[in-house]
Tab-separated table of C-alpha atoms in Angstrom:
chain	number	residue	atom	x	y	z
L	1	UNK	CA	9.528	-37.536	-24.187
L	2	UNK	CA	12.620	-36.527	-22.744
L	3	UNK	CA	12.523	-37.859	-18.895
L	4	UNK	CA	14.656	-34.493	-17.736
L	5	UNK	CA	12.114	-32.417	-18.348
L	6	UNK	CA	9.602	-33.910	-16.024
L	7	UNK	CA	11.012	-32.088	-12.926
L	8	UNK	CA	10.491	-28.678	-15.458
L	9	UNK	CA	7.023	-29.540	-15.648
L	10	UNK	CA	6.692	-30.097	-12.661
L	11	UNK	CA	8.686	-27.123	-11.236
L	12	UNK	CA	7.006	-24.663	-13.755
L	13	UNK	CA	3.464	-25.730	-12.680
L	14	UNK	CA	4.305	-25.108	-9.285
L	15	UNK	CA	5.604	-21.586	-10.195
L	16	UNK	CA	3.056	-20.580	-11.894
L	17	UNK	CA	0.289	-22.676	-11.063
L	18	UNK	CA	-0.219	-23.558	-7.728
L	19	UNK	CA	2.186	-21.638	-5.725
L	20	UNK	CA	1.018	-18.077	-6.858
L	21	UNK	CA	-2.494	-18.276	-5.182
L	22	UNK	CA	-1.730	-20.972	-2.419
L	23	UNK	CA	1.079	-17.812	-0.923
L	24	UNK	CA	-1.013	-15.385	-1.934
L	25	UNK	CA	-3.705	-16.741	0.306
L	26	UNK	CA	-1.081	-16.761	3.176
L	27	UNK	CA	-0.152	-13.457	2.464
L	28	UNK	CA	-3.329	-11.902	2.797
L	29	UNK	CA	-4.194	-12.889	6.026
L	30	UNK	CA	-1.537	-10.223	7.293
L	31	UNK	CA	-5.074	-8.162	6.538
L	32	UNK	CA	-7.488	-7.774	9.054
L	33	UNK	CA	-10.181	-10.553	9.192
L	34	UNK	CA	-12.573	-7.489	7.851
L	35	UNK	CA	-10.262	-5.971	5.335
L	36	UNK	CA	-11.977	-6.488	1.825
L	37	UNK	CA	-8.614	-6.877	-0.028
L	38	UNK	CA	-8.701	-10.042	1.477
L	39	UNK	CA	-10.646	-11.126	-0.691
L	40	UNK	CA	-9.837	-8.645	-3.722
L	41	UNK	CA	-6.971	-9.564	-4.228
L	42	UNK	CA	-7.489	-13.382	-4.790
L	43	UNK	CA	-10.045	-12.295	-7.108
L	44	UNK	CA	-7.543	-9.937	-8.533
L	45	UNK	CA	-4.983	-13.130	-9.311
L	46	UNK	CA	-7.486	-14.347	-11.875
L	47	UNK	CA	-6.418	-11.300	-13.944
L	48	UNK	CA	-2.865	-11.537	-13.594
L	49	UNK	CA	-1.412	-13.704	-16.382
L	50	UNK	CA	0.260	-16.551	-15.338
L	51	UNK	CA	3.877	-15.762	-16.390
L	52	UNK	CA	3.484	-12.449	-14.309
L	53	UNK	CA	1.739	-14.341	-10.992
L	54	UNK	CA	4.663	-14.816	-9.381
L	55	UNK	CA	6.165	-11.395	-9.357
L	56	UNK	CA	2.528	-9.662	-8.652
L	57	UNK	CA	1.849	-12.026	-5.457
L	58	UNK	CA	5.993	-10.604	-3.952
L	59	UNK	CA	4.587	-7.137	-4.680
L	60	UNK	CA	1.644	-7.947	-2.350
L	61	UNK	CA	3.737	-9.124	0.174
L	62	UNK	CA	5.768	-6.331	0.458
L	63	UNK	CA	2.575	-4.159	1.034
L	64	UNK	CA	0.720	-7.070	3.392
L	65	UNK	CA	3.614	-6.944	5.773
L	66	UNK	CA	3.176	-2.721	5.873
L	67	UNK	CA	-0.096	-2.189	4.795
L	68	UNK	CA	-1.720	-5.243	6.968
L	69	UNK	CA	1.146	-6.660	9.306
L	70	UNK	CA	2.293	-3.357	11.248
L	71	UNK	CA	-1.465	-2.318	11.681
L	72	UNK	CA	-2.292	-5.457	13.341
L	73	UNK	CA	0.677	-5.646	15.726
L	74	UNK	CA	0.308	-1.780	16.459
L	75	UNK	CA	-3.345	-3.022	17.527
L	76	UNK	CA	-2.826	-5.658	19.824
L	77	UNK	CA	0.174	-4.036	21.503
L	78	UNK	CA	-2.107	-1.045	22.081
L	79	UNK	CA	-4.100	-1.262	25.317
L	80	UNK	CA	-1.857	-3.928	26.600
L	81	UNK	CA	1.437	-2.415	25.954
L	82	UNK	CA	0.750	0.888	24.130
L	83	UNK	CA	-1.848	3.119	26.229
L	84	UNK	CA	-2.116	0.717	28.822
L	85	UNK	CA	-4.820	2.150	31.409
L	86	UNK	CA	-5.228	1.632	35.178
L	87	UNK	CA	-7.541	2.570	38.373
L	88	UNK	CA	-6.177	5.624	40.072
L	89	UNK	CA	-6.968	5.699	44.045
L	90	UNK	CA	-9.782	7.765	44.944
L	91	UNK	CA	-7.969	7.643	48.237
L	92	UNK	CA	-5.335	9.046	47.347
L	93	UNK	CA	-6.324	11.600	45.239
L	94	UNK	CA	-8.345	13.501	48.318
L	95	UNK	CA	-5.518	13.115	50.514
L	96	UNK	CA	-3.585	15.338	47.786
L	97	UNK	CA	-6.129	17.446	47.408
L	98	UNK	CA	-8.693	17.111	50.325
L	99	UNK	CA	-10.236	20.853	49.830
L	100	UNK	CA	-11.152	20.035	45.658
L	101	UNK	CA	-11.207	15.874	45.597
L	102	UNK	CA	-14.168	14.459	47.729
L	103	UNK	CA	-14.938	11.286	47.775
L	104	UNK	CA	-17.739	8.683	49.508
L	105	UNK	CA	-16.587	8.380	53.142
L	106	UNK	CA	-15.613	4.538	54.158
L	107	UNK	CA	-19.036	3.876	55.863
L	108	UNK	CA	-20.187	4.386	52.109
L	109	UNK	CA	-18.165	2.548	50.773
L	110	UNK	CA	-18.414	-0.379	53.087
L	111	UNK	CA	-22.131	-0.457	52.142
L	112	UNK	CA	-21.623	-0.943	48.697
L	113	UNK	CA	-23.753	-3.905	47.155
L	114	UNK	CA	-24.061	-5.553	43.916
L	115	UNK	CA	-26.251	-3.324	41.571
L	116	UNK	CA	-24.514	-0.252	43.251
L	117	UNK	CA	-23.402	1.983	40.892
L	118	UNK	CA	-20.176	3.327	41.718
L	119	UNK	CA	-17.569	5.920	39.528
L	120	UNK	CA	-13.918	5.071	39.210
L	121	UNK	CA	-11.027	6.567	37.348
L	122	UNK	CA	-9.307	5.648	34.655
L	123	UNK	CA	-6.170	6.332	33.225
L	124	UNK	CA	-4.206	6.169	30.769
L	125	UNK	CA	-0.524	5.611	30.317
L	126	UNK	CA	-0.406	8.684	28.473
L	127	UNK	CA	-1.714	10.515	31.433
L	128	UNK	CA	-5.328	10.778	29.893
L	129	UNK	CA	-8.192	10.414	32.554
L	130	UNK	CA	-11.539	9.313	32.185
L	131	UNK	CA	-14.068	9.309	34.859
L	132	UNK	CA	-16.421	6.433	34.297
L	133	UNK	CA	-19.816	4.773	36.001
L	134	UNK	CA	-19.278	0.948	36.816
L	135	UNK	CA	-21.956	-1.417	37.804
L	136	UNK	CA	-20.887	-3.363	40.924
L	137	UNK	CA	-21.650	-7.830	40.335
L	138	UNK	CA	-19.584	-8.780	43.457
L	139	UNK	CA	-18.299	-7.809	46.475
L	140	UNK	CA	-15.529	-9.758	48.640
L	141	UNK	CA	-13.643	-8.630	51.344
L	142	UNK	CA	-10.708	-7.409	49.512
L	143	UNK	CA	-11.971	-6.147	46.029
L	144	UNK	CA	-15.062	-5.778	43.736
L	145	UNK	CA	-16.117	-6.562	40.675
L	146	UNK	CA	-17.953	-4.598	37.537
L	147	UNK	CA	-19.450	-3.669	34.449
L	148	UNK	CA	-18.412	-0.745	33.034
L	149	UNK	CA	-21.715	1.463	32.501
L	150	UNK	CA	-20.221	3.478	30.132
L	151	UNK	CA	-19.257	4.440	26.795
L	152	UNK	CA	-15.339	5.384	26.818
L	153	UNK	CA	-13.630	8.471	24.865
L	154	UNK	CA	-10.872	7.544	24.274
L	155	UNK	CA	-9.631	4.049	25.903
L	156	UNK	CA	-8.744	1.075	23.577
L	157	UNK	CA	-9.824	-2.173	24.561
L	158	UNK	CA	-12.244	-0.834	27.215
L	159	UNK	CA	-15.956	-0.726	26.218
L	160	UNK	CA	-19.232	-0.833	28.007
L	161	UNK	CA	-20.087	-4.228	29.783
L	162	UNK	CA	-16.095	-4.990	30.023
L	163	UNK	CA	-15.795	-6.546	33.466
L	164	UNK	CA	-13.604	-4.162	35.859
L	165	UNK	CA	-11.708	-5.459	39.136
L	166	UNK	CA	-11.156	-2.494	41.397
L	167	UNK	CA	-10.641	-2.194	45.157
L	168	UNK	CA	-13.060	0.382	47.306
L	169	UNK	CA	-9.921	2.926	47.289
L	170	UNK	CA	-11.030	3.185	43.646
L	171	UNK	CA	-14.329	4.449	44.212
L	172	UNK	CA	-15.131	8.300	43.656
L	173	UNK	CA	-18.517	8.547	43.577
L	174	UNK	CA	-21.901	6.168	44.486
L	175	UNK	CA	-24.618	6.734	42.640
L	176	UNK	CA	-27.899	7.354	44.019
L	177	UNK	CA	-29.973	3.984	43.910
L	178	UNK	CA	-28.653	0.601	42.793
L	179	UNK	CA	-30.084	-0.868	39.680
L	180	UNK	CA	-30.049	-2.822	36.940
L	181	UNK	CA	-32.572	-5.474	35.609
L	182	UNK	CA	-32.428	-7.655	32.984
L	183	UNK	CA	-33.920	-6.830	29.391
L	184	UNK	CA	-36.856	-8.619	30.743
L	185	UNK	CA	-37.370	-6.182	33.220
L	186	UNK	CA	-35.803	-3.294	31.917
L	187	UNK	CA	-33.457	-2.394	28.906
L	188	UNK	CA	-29.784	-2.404	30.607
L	189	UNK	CA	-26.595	-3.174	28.979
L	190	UNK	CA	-25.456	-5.456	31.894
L	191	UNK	CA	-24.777	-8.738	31.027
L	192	UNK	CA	-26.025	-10.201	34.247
L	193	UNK	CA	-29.398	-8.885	35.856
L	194	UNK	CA	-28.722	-8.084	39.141
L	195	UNK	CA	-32.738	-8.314	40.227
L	196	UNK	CA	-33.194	-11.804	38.805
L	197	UNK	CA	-29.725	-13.148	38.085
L	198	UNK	CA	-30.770	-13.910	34.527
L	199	UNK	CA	-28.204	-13.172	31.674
L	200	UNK	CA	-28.655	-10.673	29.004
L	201	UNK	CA	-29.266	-12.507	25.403
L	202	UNK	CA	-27.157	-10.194	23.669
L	203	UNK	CA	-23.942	-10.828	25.742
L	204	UNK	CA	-25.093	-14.782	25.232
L	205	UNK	CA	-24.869	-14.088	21.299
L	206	UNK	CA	-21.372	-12.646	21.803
L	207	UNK	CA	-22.207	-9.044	21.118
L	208	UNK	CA	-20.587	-6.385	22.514
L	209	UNK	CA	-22.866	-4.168	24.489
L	210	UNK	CA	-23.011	-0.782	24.042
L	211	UNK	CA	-24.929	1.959	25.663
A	1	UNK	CA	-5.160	10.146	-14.931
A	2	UNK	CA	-5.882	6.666	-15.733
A	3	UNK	CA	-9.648	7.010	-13.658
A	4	UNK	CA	-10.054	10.121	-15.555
A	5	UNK	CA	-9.017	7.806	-19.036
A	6	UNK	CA	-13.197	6.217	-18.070
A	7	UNK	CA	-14.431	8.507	-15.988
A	8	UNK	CA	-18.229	6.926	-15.830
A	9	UNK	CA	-16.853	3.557	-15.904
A	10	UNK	CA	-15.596	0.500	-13.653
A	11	UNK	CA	-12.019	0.236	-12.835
A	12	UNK	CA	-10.447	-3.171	-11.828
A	13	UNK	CA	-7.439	-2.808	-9.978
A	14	UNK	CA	-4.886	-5.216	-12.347
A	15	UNK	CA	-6.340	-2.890	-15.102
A	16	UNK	CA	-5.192	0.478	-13.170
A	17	UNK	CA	-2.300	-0.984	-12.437
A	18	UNK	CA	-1.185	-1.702	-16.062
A	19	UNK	CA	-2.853	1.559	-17.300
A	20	UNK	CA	-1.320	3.744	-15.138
A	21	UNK	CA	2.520	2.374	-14.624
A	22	UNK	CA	1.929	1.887	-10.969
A	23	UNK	CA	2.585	-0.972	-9.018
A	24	UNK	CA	0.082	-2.827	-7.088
A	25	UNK	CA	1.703	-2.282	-3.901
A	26	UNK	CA	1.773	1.310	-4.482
A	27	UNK	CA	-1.736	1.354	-6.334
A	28	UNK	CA	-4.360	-0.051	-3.673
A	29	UNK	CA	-2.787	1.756	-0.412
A	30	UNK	CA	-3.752	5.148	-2.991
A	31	UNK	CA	-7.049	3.652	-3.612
A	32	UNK	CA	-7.749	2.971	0.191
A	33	UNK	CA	-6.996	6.492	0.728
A	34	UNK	CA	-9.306	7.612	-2.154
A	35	UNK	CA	-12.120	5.596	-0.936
A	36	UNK	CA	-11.820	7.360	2.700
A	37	UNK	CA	-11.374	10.490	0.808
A	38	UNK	CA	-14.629	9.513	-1.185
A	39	UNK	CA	-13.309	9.970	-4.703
A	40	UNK	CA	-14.001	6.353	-5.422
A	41	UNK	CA	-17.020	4.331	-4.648
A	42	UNK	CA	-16.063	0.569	-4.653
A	43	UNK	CA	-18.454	-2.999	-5.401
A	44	UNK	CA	-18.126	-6.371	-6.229
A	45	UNK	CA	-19.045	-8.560	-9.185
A	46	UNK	CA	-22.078	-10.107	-9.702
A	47	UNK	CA	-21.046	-13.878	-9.227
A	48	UNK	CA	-23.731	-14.442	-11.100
A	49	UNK	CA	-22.268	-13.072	-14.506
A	50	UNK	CA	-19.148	-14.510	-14.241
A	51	UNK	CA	-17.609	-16.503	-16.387
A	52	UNK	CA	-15.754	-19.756	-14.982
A	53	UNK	CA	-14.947	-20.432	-11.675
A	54	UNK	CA	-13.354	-17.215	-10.268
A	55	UNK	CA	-14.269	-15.367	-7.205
A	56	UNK	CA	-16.000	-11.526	-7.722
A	57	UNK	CA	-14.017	-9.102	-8.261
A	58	UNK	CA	-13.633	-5.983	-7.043
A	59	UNK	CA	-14.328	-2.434	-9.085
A	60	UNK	CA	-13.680	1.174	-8.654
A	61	UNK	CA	-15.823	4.173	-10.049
A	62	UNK	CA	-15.315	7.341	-10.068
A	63	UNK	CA	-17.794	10.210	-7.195
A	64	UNK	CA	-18.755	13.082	-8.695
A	65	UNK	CA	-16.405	14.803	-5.886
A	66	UNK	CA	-13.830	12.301	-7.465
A	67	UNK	CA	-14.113	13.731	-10.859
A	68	UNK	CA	-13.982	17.412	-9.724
A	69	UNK	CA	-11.067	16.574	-7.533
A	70	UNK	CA	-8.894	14.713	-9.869
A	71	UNK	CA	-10.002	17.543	-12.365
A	72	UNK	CA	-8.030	19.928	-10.007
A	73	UNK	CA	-4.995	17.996	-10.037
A	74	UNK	CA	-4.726	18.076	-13.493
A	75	UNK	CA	-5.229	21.457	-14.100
A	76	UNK	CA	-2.590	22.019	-11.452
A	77	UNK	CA	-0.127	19.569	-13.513
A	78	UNK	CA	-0.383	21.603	-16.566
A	79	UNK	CA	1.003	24.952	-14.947
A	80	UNK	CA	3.750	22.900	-12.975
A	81	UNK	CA	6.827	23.091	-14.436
A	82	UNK	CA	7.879	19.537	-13.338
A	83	UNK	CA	5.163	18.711	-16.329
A	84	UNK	CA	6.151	20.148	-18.896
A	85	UNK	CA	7.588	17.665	-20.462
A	86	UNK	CA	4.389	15.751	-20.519
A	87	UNK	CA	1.641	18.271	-22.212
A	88	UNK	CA	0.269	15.659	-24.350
A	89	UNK	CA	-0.546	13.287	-21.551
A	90	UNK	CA	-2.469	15.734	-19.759
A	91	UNK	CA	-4.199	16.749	-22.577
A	92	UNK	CA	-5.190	13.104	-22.824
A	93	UNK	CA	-6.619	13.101	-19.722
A	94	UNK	CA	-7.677	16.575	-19.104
């Protein structure tokens, strides 16, 4: 056999042998982790005859990168970038409007404890506000630290349980009596039990907690 | 039209693609969409009826909502003027 045409073979089984469904495999992870043409579409490479593999896994990566790609990036961008949110002042607020804002007086505040539940507000960068119940876990001199108690509208990235750093300028509201026990005690979403200490098992498994 | 070509039976996506003259990269973005519009229902093979080593693949069938809607748009087709060229190829389908 001619020797030349060894570096064909070799060239034409890498064409249309192995290099069809080893980029096609690369391509579709530009698909969300949960997207099921993840998987269909390797499936869907069986079908394709082998002379046309080549040109069927480019048309897949021309819809990856917009179909799968720009999704993705628009996702992670968004919350950190895109809609970022932050803690408006409490303090501030009633100084604008004193009459219509009220808010705990600094005594109040000061006697904040963990398991206090405590409203702060939220905003977004597109000037949406949310006004949402946190659980207090720690207090220092110069800021506390949360659990968001509950279930946001409309704010990517934030969900119930999501730790929240705020300072007591933050605070709008106190709620009545401070609570939360563990799912031994009590169902709570709170990953940590303030009565006991213990930790919830479904933050342990990873879950996210939801109301 | 091609869905409406079976309308009771599975559709693979290589198959609509051929059928129907559309490329992949235009065909499952319109079958996303028809899923979240629920015209299409979707499954997987049984691995256990397949044939060599290949992974399941993934079908299409037609919702009664499907059928009516797709109905519609061909009903539409045949008093547009932009198809009437093409009488014969709705009548196929229709």
């Amino acid at each position: 056999m001619n020797v030349a045409s060894w570096p064909m073979l070799l060239l034409a089984i890498v064409v249309y042998g192995f290099a069809p469904g080893f980029l096609l495999r690369l391509i579709v992870l530009a698909y969300k982790h949960d997207d099921p043409r993840r998987e269909e579409l390797i499936a869907e490479l069986y079908a394709v005859p082998r002379l046309k593999r080549p040109f069927w896994v480019a048309e897949q990566l021309e819809t990856a990168l917009f179909d799968g790609l720009v999704p993705r990036i628009r996702w992670t961008l968004t919350g950190r970038i895109i809609l970022r949110w932050h803690l408006k002042s409490g303090v501030k607020m009633n100084r604008k409007h004193p009459d219509t804002f009220w808010i705990p007086s600094e005594e109040e505040k000061a006697a904040v404890q963990p398991g206090t539940i405590v409203r702060l507000m939220f905003q977004q960068s597109d000037g949406w506000v949310e006004r949402m119940w946190v659980v207090v876990e720690k207090v220092s001199r110069r800021r506390l630290v949360g659990w968001l108690d509950n279930q946001p509208l409309d704010f990517p990235r934030l969900y119930p349980g999501k730790m929240i750093k705020f300072r007591s300028t933050h605070i709008i509201d106190i709620a009545g009596d401070p609570v939360p026990v563990c799912a031994e005690c009590e169902p709570t979403i709170l990953p940590v039990c303030s009565s006991c200490g213990s930790r919830s098992s479904a933050i342990e498994a990873g879950d996210t907690p939801v109301s | 039209m091609a869905l409406l070509d079976d309308p009771d039976g599975r559709h693979w996506g290589y198959q609509l693609s051929k059928t129907s003259g559309v490329r992949s990269g235009v065909l499952y973005p319109i079958l996303t969409r028809m899923l979240c519009e629920e015209w299409l229902t979707d499954g997987w093979e049984d691995p256990n009826t397949i044939a060599g080593k290949r992974p399941p693949r993934r079908y299409y069938e037609l919702t009664d909502e499907g059928r009516l809607a797709l109905g519609g748009v061909l009903q539409e087709a045949r008093r547009d003027s932009r198809f009437v060229g093409l009488p014969r190829l709705i009548e196929r389908f229709a």
